[in-house]
Amino acid sequence: MSSAGSETRAELSVIDRERVLAMRNDVFHLILFPTEQCNFRCKYCYEDFSVGRMKPEVVEGVKRLVDNRLCDLRRLSVSWFGGEPLLASDVVESISKHIMAASRDSGLLYTSDMTTNGYMLHEAMLQRLTAAGIRAFQISLDGPEELHDHTRVRADGRGSFKRLWENLLAIRASEEDVRVKLRIHLTPDNISAMPDFLATLRDTFLDDPRFSVKLKAVERLGGPGDASMDVLGEEDKSGAISRLKQIVEMPDRPELSEFSACYAARPNSLIVRANGKLGKCTVALSDEENDLGQLLPDGTLRYRNDRLRPWLRGWDNDDLSALYCPANGLTMGEPQLLQIGQKAR
């Protein structure tokens, strides 16, 4: 058998495994926006902050949705997003504690993670969140203080690095059972400073197995600063990530390189925004194709079948590009839909 044939079969087997996970009705991934406001104004941000806190009827709807699915779910994962989710930490705690109580009675396996800028993730907040079942965090850094504070600016115009670094050190000093992924943004402006900065991160945090590093080049994602933003070209990006990875690679923590479908391509993954709107992608928030319907206060999902179908098209013909990022080329193909709720009328 040729090596090319072996690679193709291996690739297909990985997709087949992904398909099994993505199509399971007893596994559900919810991405929740407790608020779409933020205390930062990062220069590359694509969000418009037009929606505020999650409305009480939406909070109730999320709880009822979980209750309605308890009889057929084995595993539920909830990802908290925003805006900055910790600006509505009471909403996070209310929903998560409700799910924890329900999971104790039903045997449901519940896991939860959060994407946060980390500014409000002080020791007391960390303890509250872990008590509510949130034990994994993704936090972004844009390099050393001077560079980070140039791009990850607070809403009041001030820098954010010092407070964030203090919070990370407090997490390291704690005994909380958490995982922290440090997402390091790469730009043409900060790339030369990255070797020294990553060495500092490695020496400060990576001897603690709770911490890991992910390198991500900043991209133009539709924000108001896109036109003036300088980003790494594809070749520069690939080469830089390959070189810099060597600084933060930990031999006892090999990086997983197998294909993984985007959450937006998975039928059993769904976004509930703060206003109750349903979606698939956390980036294309203002796109009509990503407005899939509404969560009702009784937990019913009332969605637009015609808009949901294109997000799932990659499974129809093992289209890797559509599985990696179904937001690209939404008009391609229309596979059969795994029904996850009640259609919009």
Tab-separated table of C-alpha atoms in Angstrom:
chain	number	residue	atom	x	y	z
A	1	MET	CA	0.000	0.000	0.000
A	2	SER	CA	1.362	3.452	-0.877
A	3	SER	CA	2.165	5.903	1.912
A	4	ALA	CA	-0.298	8.359	0.346
A	5	GLY	CA	-3.038	5.722	0.536
A	6	SER	CA	-2.208	5.009	4.174
A	7	GLU	CA	-2.362	8.717	5.047
A	8	THR	CA	-5.729	9.073	3.326
A	9	ARG	CA	-7.163	6.119	5.248
A	10	ALA	CA	-5.775	7.428	8.537
A	11	GLU	CA	-7.238	10.860	7.821
A	12	LEU	CA	-10.637	9.364	7.079
A	13	SER	CA	-10.566	7.290	10.241
A	14	VAL	CA	-9.918	10.456	12.257
A	15	ILE	CA	-12.868	12.157	10.537
A	16	ASP	CA	-15.008	9.111	11.244
A	17	ARG	CA	-14.148	9.326	14.935
A	18	GLU	CA	-14.951	13.039	14.888
A	19	ARG	CA	-18.269	12.303	13.172
A	20	VAL	CA	-19.261	9.849	15.893
A	21	LEU	CA	-18.590	12.466	18.581
A	22	ALA	CA	-20.289	15.266	16.650
A	23	MET	CA	-23.472	13.289	15.948
A	24	ARG	CA	-24.024	11.861	19.419
A	25	ASN	CA	-27.346	12.923	20.922
A	26	ASP	CA	-26.157	12.099	24.434
A	27	VAL	CA	-23.346	14.686	24.241
A	28	PHE	CA	-24.117	18.412	24.184
A	29	HIS	CA	-21.831	21.455	24.035
A	30	LEU	CA	-23.301	24.823	24.966
A	31	ILE	CA	-21.442	28.111	24.435
A	32	LEU	CA	-23.073	30.733	26.637
A	33	PHE	CA	-22.672	34.520	26.605
A	34	PRO	CA	-23.589	35.757	30.117
A	35	THR	CA	-22.891	39.265	28.784
A	36	GLU	CA	-21.659	40.720	25.519
A	37	GLN	CA	-20.183	43.794	27.178
A	38	CYS	CA	-16.458	43.972	27.903
A	39	ASN	CA	-14.070	45.878	30.152
A	40	PHE	CA	-11.425	45.760	27.383
A	41	ARG	CA	-11.233	47.389	23.968
A	42	CYS	CA	-8.611	45.248	22.260
A	43	LYS	CA	-7.471	46.843	19.008
A	44	TYR	CA	-8.189	43.738	16.925
A	45	CYS	CA	-11.565	42.911	18.495
A	46	TYR	CA	-14.419	42.127	16.098
A	47	GLU	CA	-17.328	42.502	18.582
A	48	ASP	CA	-19.618	45.547	18.650
A	49	PHE	CA	-20.859	45.275	22.288
A	50	SER	CA	-24.423	45.987	21.145
A	51	VAL	CA	-25.914	43.389	23.535
A	52	GLY	CA	-25.728	43.613	27.328
A	53	ARG	CA	-26.241	41.116	30.145
A	54	MET	CA	-28.118	37.879	29.682
A	55	LYS	CA	-31.770	38.598	30.320
A	56	PRO	CA	-33.507	36.767	33.218
A	57	GLU	CA	-35.812	34.949	30.786
A	58	VAL	CA	-32.766	33.705	28.878
A	59	VAL	CA	-31.106	32.520	32.101
A	60	GLU	CA	-34.308	30.635	32.882
A	61	GLY	CA	-34.428	29.263	29.345
A	62	VAL	CA	-30.878	27.870	29.615
A	63	LYS	CA	-31.742	26.134	32.894
A	64	ARG	CA	-34.937	24.661	31.422
A	65	LEU	CA	-33.070	23.560	28.289
A	66	VAL	CA	-30.659	21.570	30.438
A	67	ASP	CA	-33.501	20.150	32.529
A	68	ASN	CA	-35.350	19.119	29.374
A	69	ARG	CA	-32.305	17.236	28.072
A	70	LEU	CA	-31.324	15.447	31.301
A	71	CYS	CA	-33.081	12.225	30.433
A	72	ASP	CA	-31.050	11.676	27.238
A	73	LEU	CA	-27.712	13.343	28.028
A	74	ARG	CA	-24.619	11.591	29.349
A	75	ARG	CA	-22.189	14.491	28.983
A	76	LEU	CA	-22.687	18.262	28.944
A	77	SER	CA	-19.886	20.765	28.444
A	78	VAL	CA	-20.473	24.489	28.842
A	79	SER	CA	-18.086	27.126	27.494
A	80	TRP	CA	-18.467	30.670	28.828
A	81	PHE	CA	-17.740	33.431	26.336
A	82	GLY	CA	-18.422	37.128	25.854
A	83	GLY	CA	-17.766	40.057	25.899
A	84	GLU	CA	-16.075	39.421	29.188
A	85	PRO	CA	-18.063	36.727	31.017
A	86	LEU	CA	-16.832	37.784	34.460
A	87	LEU	CA	-18.699	41.084	34.140
A	88	ALA	CA	-21.765	38.870	34.708
A	89	SER	CA	-20.205	36.354	37.094
A	90	ASP	CA	-23.509	36.076	38.986
A	91	VAL	CA	-25.184	34.772	35.810
A	92	VAL	CA	-22.329	32.287	35.315
A	93	GLU	CA	-22.622	31.023	38.890
A	94	SER	CA	-26.427	30.815	38.817
A	95	ILE	CA	-26.547	28.691	35.666
A	96	SER	CA	-23.531	26.558	36.501
A	97	LYS	CA	-24.711	25.751	40.031
A	98	HIS	CA	-28.105	24.781	38.617
A	99	ILE	CA	-26.409	22.371	36.212
A	100	MET	CA	-24.188	20.987	38.984
A	101	ALA	CA	-27.228	20.248	41.138
A	102	ALA	CA	-29.028	18.619	38.211
A	103	SER	CA	-25.981	16.519	37.321
A	104	ARG	CA	-25.674	15.163	40.868
A	105	ASP	CA	-29.220	13.864	40.710
A	106	SER	CA	-29.057	12.524	37.143
A	107	GLY	CA	-25.513	11.186	36.791
A	108	LEU	CA	-24.760	13.687	34.031
A	109	LEU	CA	-21.042	14.358	33.493
A	110	TYR	CA	-20.699	18.152	33.540
A	111	THR	CA	-17.549	20.060	32.575
A	112	SER	CA	-17.111	23.777	32.082
A	113	ASP	CA	-14.511	26.184	30.720
A	114	MET	CA	-14.230	29.935	30.208
A	115	THR	CA	-12.594	32.315	27.755
A	116	THR	CA	-11.730	35.395	29.808
A	117	ASN	CA	-9.327	38.306	29.581
A	118	GLY	CA	-8.316	37.367	33.132
A	119	TYR	CA	-8.463	40.883	34.542
A	120	MET	CA	-11.148	39.986	37.101
A	121	LEU	CA	-9.867	36.452	37.752
A	122	HIS	CA	-8.464	37.215	41.199
A	123	GLU	CA	-8.122	34.577	43.907
A	124	ALA	CA	-11.600	35.028	45.387
A	125	MET	CA	-13.204	34.911	41.931
A	126	LEU	CA	-11.250	31.792	41.041
A	127	GLN	CA	-12.528	30.055	44.177
A	128	ARG	CA	-16.118	31.033	43.372
A	129	LEU	CA	-15.829	29.731	39.823
A	130	THR	CA	-14.233	26.418	40.757
A	131	ALA	CA	-16.972	25.943	43.362
A	132	ALA	CA	-19.443	26.413	40.505
A	133	GLY	CA	-17.715	23.782	38.373
A	134	ILE	CA	-15.662	26.003	36.035
A	135	ARG	CA	-12.142	24.609	36.031
A	136	ALA	CA	-10.561	25.480	32.675
A	137	PHE	CA	-9.652	28.957	31.479
A	138	GLN	CA	-8.225	30.475	28.304
A	139	ILE	CA	-6.471	33.807	28.863
A	140	SER	CA	-4.754	35.914	26.202
A	141	LEU	CA	-1.446	37.769	26.383
A	142	ASP	CA	0.076	39.925	23.666
A	143	GLY	CA	3.678	39.865	24.849
A	144	PRO	CA	5.550	41.790	27.558
A	145	GLU	CA	3.859	44.651	29.377
A	146	GLU	CA	4.598	47.500	26.946
A	147	LEU	CA	3.370	45.553	23.911
A	148	HIS	CA	0.440	43.885	25.661
A	149	ASP	CA	-0.829	47.221	26.978
A	150	HIS	CA	-0.691	48.712	23.487
A	151	THR	CA	-3.182	46.219	22.036
A	152	ARG	CA	-5.127	44.780	24.984
A	153	VAL	CA	-6.408	48.082	26.287
A	154	ARG	CA	-9.035	48.477	29.003
A	155	ALA	CA	-12.224	50.344	28.208
A	156	ASP	CA	-10.896	53.307	30.209
A	157	GLY	CA	-7.795	53.436	27.985
A	158	ARG	CA	-5.389	52.016	30.553
A	159	GLY	CA	-3.210	48.951	30.361
A	160	SER	CA	-4.153	45.511	31.680
A	161	PHE	CA	-0.886	43.595	31.958
A	162	LYS	CA	0.056	44.180	35.612
A	163	ARG	CA	-3.292	43.056	37.039
A	164	LEU	CA	-3.455	40.087	34.698
A	165	TRP	CA	0.071	38.957	35.590
A	166	GLU	CA	-0.731	39.250	39.313
A	167	ASN	CA	-3.809	37.088	38.812
A	168	LEU	CA	-1.819	34.444	36.934
A	169	LEU	CA	0.784	34.339	39.695
A	170	ALA	CA	-2.020	33.952	42.255
A	171	ILE	CA	-3.438	31.004	40.311
A	172	ARG	CA	0.023	29.424	40.221
A	173	ALA	CA	0.332	29.882	43.988
A	174	SER	CA	-3.114	28.402	44.627
A	175	GLU	CA	-4.001	24.757	45.053
A	176	GLU	CA	-7.111	24.972	42.898
A	177	ASP	CA	-7.665	22.074	40.490
A	178	VAL	CA	-7.769	24.140	37.300
A	179	ARG	CA	-6.258	24.278	33.824
A	180	VAL	CA	-5.072	27.567	32.316
A	181	LYS	CA	-4.287	27.900	28.621
A	182	LEU	CA	-2.248	31.022	27.921
A	183	ARG	CA	-3.153	32.104	24.390
A	184	ILE	CA	-0.268	34.171	23.053
A	185	HIS	CA	-1.147	36.488	20.184
A	186	LEU	CA	1.466	37.041	17.491
A	187	THR	CA	1.703	40.207	15.372
A	188	PRO	CA	4.428	41.817	13.253
A	189	ASP	CA	4.917	44.333	16.083
A	190	ASN	CA	5.501	41.820	18.880
A	191	ILE	CA	7.168	38.914	17.070
A	192	SER	CA	10.737	40.035	17.821
A	193	ALA	CA	9.982	40.217	21.550
A	194	MET	CA	8.375	36.793	21.678
A	195	PRO	CA	11.437	34.567	22.239
A	196	ASP	CA	12.334	36.320	25.499
A	197	PHE	CA	8.705	36.639	26.575
A	198	LEU	CA	7.946	32.985	25.936
A	199	ALA	CA	11.065	31.983	27.844
A	200	THR	CA	9.748	34.034	30.778
A	201	LEU	CA	6.357	32.336	30.523
A	202	ARG	CA	8.009	28.921	30.392
A	203	ASP	CA	10.192	29.597	33.431
A	204	THR	CA	7.355	31.223	35.406
A	205	PHE	CA	4.404	28.948	34.675
A	206	LEU	CA	5.118	25.854	32.622
A	207	ASP	CA	6.751	23.859	35.406
A	208	ASP	CA	3.180	23.749	36.740
A	209	PRO	CA	1.216	21.137	34.722
A	210	ARG	CA	-1.949	23.176	35.135
A	211	PHE	CA	-0.580	25.750	32.656
A	212	SER	CA	-0.091	25.432	28.900
A	213	VAL	CA	0.641	27.800	26.011
A	214	LYS	CA	-1.071	28.184	22.640
A	215	LEU	CA	0.417	30.418	19.943
A	216	LYS	CA	-2.078	32.229	17.701
A	217	ALA	CA	-1.399	34.823	15.024
A	218	VAL	CA	-3.833	37.753	15.125
A	219	GLU	CA	-6.190	37.790	12.130
A	220	ARG	CA	-8.565	40.258	10.550
A	221	LEU	CA	-11.971	39.068	11.751
A	222	GLY	CA	-14.216	41.935	10.732
A	223	GLY	CA	-13.542	44.460	13.482
A	224	PRO	CA	-13.355	48.243	12.980
A	225	GLY	CA	-9.550	48.149	13.132
A	226	ASP	CA	-9.108	45.588	10.352
A	227	ALA	CA	-8.158	48.082	7.662
A	228	SER	CA	-5.253	49.531	9.636
A	229	MET	CA	-4.163	46.308	11.343
A	230	ASP	CA	-0.897	44.668	10.365
A	231	VAL	CA	-0.939	40.862	10.447
A	232	LEU	CA	1.585	38.146	9.697
A	233	GLY	CA	1.496	36.616	6.215
A	234	GLU	CA	0.796	32.902	5.931
A	235	GLU	CA	4.435	31.953	5.386
A	236	ASP	CA	5.719	34.222	8.160
A	237	LYS	CA	2.993	32.967	10.492
A	238	SER	CA	3.773	29.305	9.898
A	239	GLY	CA	7.524	29.799	10.301
A	240	ALA	CA	7.195	31.939	13.423
A	241	ILE	CA	4.856	29.517	15.176
A	242	SER	CA	7.107	26.587	14.314
A	243	ARG	CA	10.184	28.340	15.755
A	244	LEU	CA	8.503	29.754	18.843
A	245	LYS	CA	6.803	26.484	19.753
A	246	GLN	CA	10.203	25.025	20.517
A	247	ILE	CA	10.621	27.487	23.391
A	248	VAL	CA	7.450	26.451	25.206
A	249	GLU	CA	7.242	22.776	24.252
A	250	MET	CA	7.131	20.531	27.301
A	251	PRO	CA	8.342	16.954	26.638
A	252	ASP	CA	5.912	15.468	29.136
A	253	ARG	CA	2.965	17.314	27.532
A	254	PRO	CA	2.994	16.503	23.804
A	255	GLU	CA	0.709	18.652	21.705
A	256	LEU	CA	-2.220	16.882	20.071
A	257	SER	CA	-2.000	17.303	16.318
A	258	GLU	CA	-4.894	15.156	15.109
A	259	PHE	CA	-7.675	16.773	13.143
A	260	SER	CA	-10.493	18.235	15.208
A	261	ALA	CA	-13.637	19.682	13.698
A	262	CYS	CA	-14.582	23.239	14.618
A	263	TYR	CA	-17.273	23.445	17.276
A	264	ALA	CA	-19.415	25.385	14.776
A	265	ALA	CA	-19.463	22.348	12.473
A	266	ARG	CA	-20.680	20.006	15.185
A	267	PRO	CA	-24.449	19.351	15.263
A	268	ASN	CA	-24.341	18.885	19.052
A	269	SER	CA	-22.728	22.270	19.719
A	270	LEU	CA	-24.786	25.441	20.031
A	271	ILE	CA	-24.337	29.093	21.028
A	272	VAL	CA	-26.860	30.923	23.212
A	273	ARG	CA	-26.200	34.648	23.178
A	274	ALA	CA	-27.107	37.023	26.003
A	275	ASN	CA	-30.320	38.019	24.212
A	276	GLY	CA	-31.331	34.384	23.685
A	277	LYS	CA	-30.406	34.254	20.013
A	278	LEU	CA	-29.014	30.942	18.813
A	279	GLY	CA	-25.864	30.653	16.728
A	280	LYS	CA	-22.989	28.414	15.745
A	281	CYS	CA	-19.917	30.685	15.492
A	282	THR	CA	-18.491	33.002	18.161
A	283	VAL	CA	-16.789	35.157	15.521
A	284	ALA	CA	-19.525	35.776	12.938
A	285	LEU	CA	-21.848	37.302	15.516
A	286	SER	CA	-23.235	40.030	13.265
A	287	ASP	CA	-23.747	37.799	10.223
A	288	GLU	CA	-27.328	36.941	9.292
A	289	GLU	CA	-26.308	33.337	8.531
A	290	ASN	CA	-25.289	32.943	12.176
A	291	ASP	CA	-28.696	34.034	13.512
A	292	LEU	CA	-30.297	30.609	13.806
A	293	GLY	CA	-33.304	31.258	15.996
A	294	GLN	CA	-34.229	31.826	19.619
A	295	LEU	CA	-34.145	30.106	22.989
A	296	LEU	CA	-37.542	30.384	24.687
A	297	PRO	CA	-38.009	30.710	28.474
A	298	ASP	CA	-39.345	27.149	28.693
A	299	GLY	CA	-36.099	25.795	27.231
A	300	THR	CA	-37.446	25.203	23.729
A	301	LEU	CA	-35.021	25.789	20.857
A	302	ARG	CA	-36.860	27.459	18.016
A	303	TYR	CA	-34.426	27.612	15.115
A	304	ARG	CA	-34.191	28.286	11.385
A	305	ASN	CA	-33.532	24.958	9.700
A	306	ASP	CA	-32.458	26.644	6.456
A	307	ARG	CA	-29.713	28.579	8.239
A	308	LEU	CA	-28.498	25.728	10.433
A	309	ARG	CA	-28.071	23.248	7.592
A	310	PRO	CA	-25.103	24.937	5.836
A	311	TRP	CA	-23.015	24.960	9.027
A	312	LEU	CA	-23.073	21.150	8.999
A	313	ARG	CA	-22.295	20.639	5.310
A	314	GLY	CA	-18.740	19.345	5.873
A	315	TRP	CA	-19.941	15.989	7.193
A	316	ASP	CA	-21.785	15.289	3.953
A	317	ASN	CA	-18.626	14.742	1.889
A	318	ASP	CA	-15.795	14.924	4.448
A	319	ASP	CA	-14.959	18.456	3.329
A	320	LEU	CA	-12.011	19.291	5.588
A	321	SER	CA	-12.134	23.024	4.860
A	322	ALA	CA	-15.799	23.174	5.898
A	323	LEU	CA	-15.113	21.111	9.014
A	324	TYR	CA	-12.182	23.311	10.024
A	325	CYS	CA	-14.160	26.522	9.493
A	326	PRO	CA	-17.766	26.207	8.285
A	327	ALA	CA	-18.143	30.007	8.306
A	328	ASN	CA	-16.183	30.091	5.043
A	329	GLY	CA	-18.451	29.479	2.061
A	330	LEU	CA	-21.741	29.040	3.870
A	331	THR	CA	-23.697	28.489	0.666
A	332	MET	CA	-21.898	25.212	-0.160
A	333	GLY	CA	-23.968	22.049	0.175
A	334	GLU	CA	-26.972	21.157	2.292
A	335	PRO	CA	-26.578	17.931	4.303
A	336	GLN	CA	-29.316	16.354	6.344
A	337	LEU	CA	-29.785	17.990	9.707
A	338	LEU	CA	-29.521	16.380	13.114
A	339	GLN	CA	-32.593	17.784	14.839
A	340	ILE	CA	-31.661	19.527	18.101
A	341	GLY	CA	-34.787	21.514	18.874
A	342	GLN	CA	-38.072	22.869	17.564
A	343	LYS	CA	-38.147	24.650	14.213
A	344	ALA	CA	-39.028	28.318	13.951
A	345	ARG	CA	-42.522	28.964	12.735
